PDB file of C-alpha atoms in Angstrom:
ATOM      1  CA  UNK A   1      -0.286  20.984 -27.781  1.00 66.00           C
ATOM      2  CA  UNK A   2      -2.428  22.208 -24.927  1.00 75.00           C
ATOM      3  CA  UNK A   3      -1.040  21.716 -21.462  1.00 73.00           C
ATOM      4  CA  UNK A   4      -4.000  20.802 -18.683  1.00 75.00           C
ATOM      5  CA  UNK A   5      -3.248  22.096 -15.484  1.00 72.00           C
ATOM      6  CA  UNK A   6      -5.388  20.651 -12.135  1.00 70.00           C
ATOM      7  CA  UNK A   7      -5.441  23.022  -9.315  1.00 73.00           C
ATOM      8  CA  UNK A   8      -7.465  20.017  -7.228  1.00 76.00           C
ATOM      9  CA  UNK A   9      -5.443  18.734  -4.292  1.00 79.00           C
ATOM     10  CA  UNK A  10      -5.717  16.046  -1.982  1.00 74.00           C
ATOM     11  CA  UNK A  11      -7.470  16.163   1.088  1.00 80.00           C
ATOM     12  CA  UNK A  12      -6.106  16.820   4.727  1.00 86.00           C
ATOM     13  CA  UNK A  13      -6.157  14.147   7.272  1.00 89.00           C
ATOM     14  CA  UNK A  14      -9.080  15.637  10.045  1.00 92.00           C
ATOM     15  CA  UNK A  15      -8.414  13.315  12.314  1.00 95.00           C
ATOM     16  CA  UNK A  16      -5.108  11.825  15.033  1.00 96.00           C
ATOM     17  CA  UNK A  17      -4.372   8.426  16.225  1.00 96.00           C
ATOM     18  CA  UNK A  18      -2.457   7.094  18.535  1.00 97.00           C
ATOM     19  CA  UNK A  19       0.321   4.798  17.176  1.00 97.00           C
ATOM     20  CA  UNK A  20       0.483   2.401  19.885  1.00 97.00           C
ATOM     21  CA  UNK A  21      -3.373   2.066  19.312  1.00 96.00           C
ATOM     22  CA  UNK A  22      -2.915   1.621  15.491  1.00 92.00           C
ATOM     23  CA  UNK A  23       0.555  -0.154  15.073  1.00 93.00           C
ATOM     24  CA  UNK A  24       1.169  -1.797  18.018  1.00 93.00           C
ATOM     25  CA  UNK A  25       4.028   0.002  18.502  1.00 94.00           C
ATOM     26  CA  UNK A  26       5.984   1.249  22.112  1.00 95.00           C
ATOM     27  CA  UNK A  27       5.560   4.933  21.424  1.00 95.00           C
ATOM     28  CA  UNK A  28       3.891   8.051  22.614  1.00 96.00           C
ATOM     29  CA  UNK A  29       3.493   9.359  19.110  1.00 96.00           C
ATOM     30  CA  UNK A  30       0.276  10.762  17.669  1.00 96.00           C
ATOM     31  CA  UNK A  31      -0.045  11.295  13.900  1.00 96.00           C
ATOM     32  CA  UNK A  32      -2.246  12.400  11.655  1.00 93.00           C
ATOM     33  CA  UNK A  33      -5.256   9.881  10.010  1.00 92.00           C
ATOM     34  CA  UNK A  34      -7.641  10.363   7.721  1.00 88.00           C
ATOM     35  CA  UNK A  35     -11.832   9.186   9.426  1.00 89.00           C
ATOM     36  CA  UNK A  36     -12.840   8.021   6.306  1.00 86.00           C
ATOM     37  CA  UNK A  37     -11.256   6.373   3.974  1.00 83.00           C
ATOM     38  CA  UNK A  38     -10.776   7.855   0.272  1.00 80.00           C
ATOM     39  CA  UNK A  39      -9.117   7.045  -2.912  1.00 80.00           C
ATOM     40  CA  UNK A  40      -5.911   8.121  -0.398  1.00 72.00           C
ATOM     41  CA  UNK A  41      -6.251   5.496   2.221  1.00 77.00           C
ATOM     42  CA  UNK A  42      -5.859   1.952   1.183  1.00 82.00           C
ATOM     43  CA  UNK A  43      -7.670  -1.038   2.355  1.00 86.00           C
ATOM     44  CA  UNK A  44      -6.243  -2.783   5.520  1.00 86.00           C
ATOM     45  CA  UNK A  45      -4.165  -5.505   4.997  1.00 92.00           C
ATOM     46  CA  UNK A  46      -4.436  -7.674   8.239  1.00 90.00           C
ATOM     47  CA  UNK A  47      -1.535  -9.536   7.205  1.00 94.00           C
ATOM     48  CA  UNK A  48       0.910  -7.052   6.366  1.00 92.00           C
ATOM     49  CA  UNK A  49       3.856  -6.705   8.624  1.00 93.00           C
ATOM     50  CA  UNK A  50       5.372  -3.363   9.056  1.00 92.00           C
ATOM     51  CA  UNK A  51       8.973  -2.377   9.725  1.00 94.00           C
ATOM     52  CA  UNK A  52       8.868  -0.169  13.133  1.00 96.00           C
ATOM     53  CA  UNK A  53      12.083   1.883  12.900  1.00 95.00           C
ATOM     54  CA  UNK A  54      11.241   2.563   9.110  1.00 95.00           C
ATOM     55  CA  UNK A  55       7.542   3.084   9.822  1.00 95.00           C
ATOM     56  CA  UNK A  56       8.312   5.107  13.013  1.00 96.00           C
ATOM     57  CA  UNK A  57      10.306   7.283  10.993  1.00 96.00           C
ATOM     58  CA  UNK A  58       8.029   8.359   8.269  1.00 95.00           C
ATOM     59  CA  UNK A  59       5.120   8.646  11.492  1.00 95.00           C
ATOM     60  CA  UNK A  60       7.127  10.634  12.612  1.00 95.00           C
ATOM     61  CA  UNK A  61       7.619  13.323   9.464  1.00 95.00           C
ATOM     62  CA  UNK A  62       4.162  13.419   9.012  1.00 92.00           C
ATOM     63  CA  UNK A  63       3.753  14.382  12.390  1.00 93.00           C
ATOM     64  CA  UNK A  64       6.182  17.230  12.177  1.00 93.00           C
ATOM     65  CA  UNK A  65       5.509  17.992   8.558  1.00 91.00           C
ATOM     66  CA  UNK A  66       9.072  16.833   7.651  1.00 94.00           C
ATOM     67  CA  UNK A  67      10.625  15.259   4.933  1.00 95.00           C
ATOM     68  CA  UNK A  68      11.912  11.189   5.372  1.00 94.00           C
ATOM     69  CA  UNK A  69      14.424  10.084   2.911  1.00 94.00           C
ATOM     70  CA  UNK A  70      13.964   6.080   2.871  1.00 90.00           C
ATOM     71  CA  UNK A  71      16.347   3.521   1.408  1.00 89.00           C
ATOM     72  CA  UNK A  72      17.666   0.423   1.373  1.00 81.00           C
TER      73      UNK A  72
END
């Protein structure tokens, strides 16, 4: 059996926000965004509620380019 091997990759975000401006969160960060939205970027969900300290952290290792181990 014939392995297939893709060498296509993702795309790179080409753009920053601010998180206060997107969140609505207290913070000075600025992250990487993506200006138009892909197969990568899902639809906004008005309704959706997100967790600040979790959300802050992963923000926060994209950022940096670092790793964020979640759980719980």
């Amino acid at each position: 059996m014939d392995a297939i091997v893709t060498t296509e990759t993702a795309p790179l975000p080409d753009t920053t926000v601010k998180v206060k401006d997107v969140f609505g969160f207290d913070s000075n960060l600025v992250v990487p965004a993506y200006s138009v939205a892909n197969e990568y970027v899902p639809d906004l969900d008005e309704d959706y509620q997100f967790n600040r300290e979790t959300t802050l952290a992963i923000l926060a290792g994209f950022a940096h380019n670092r790793r964020v181990m979640i759980s719980g």
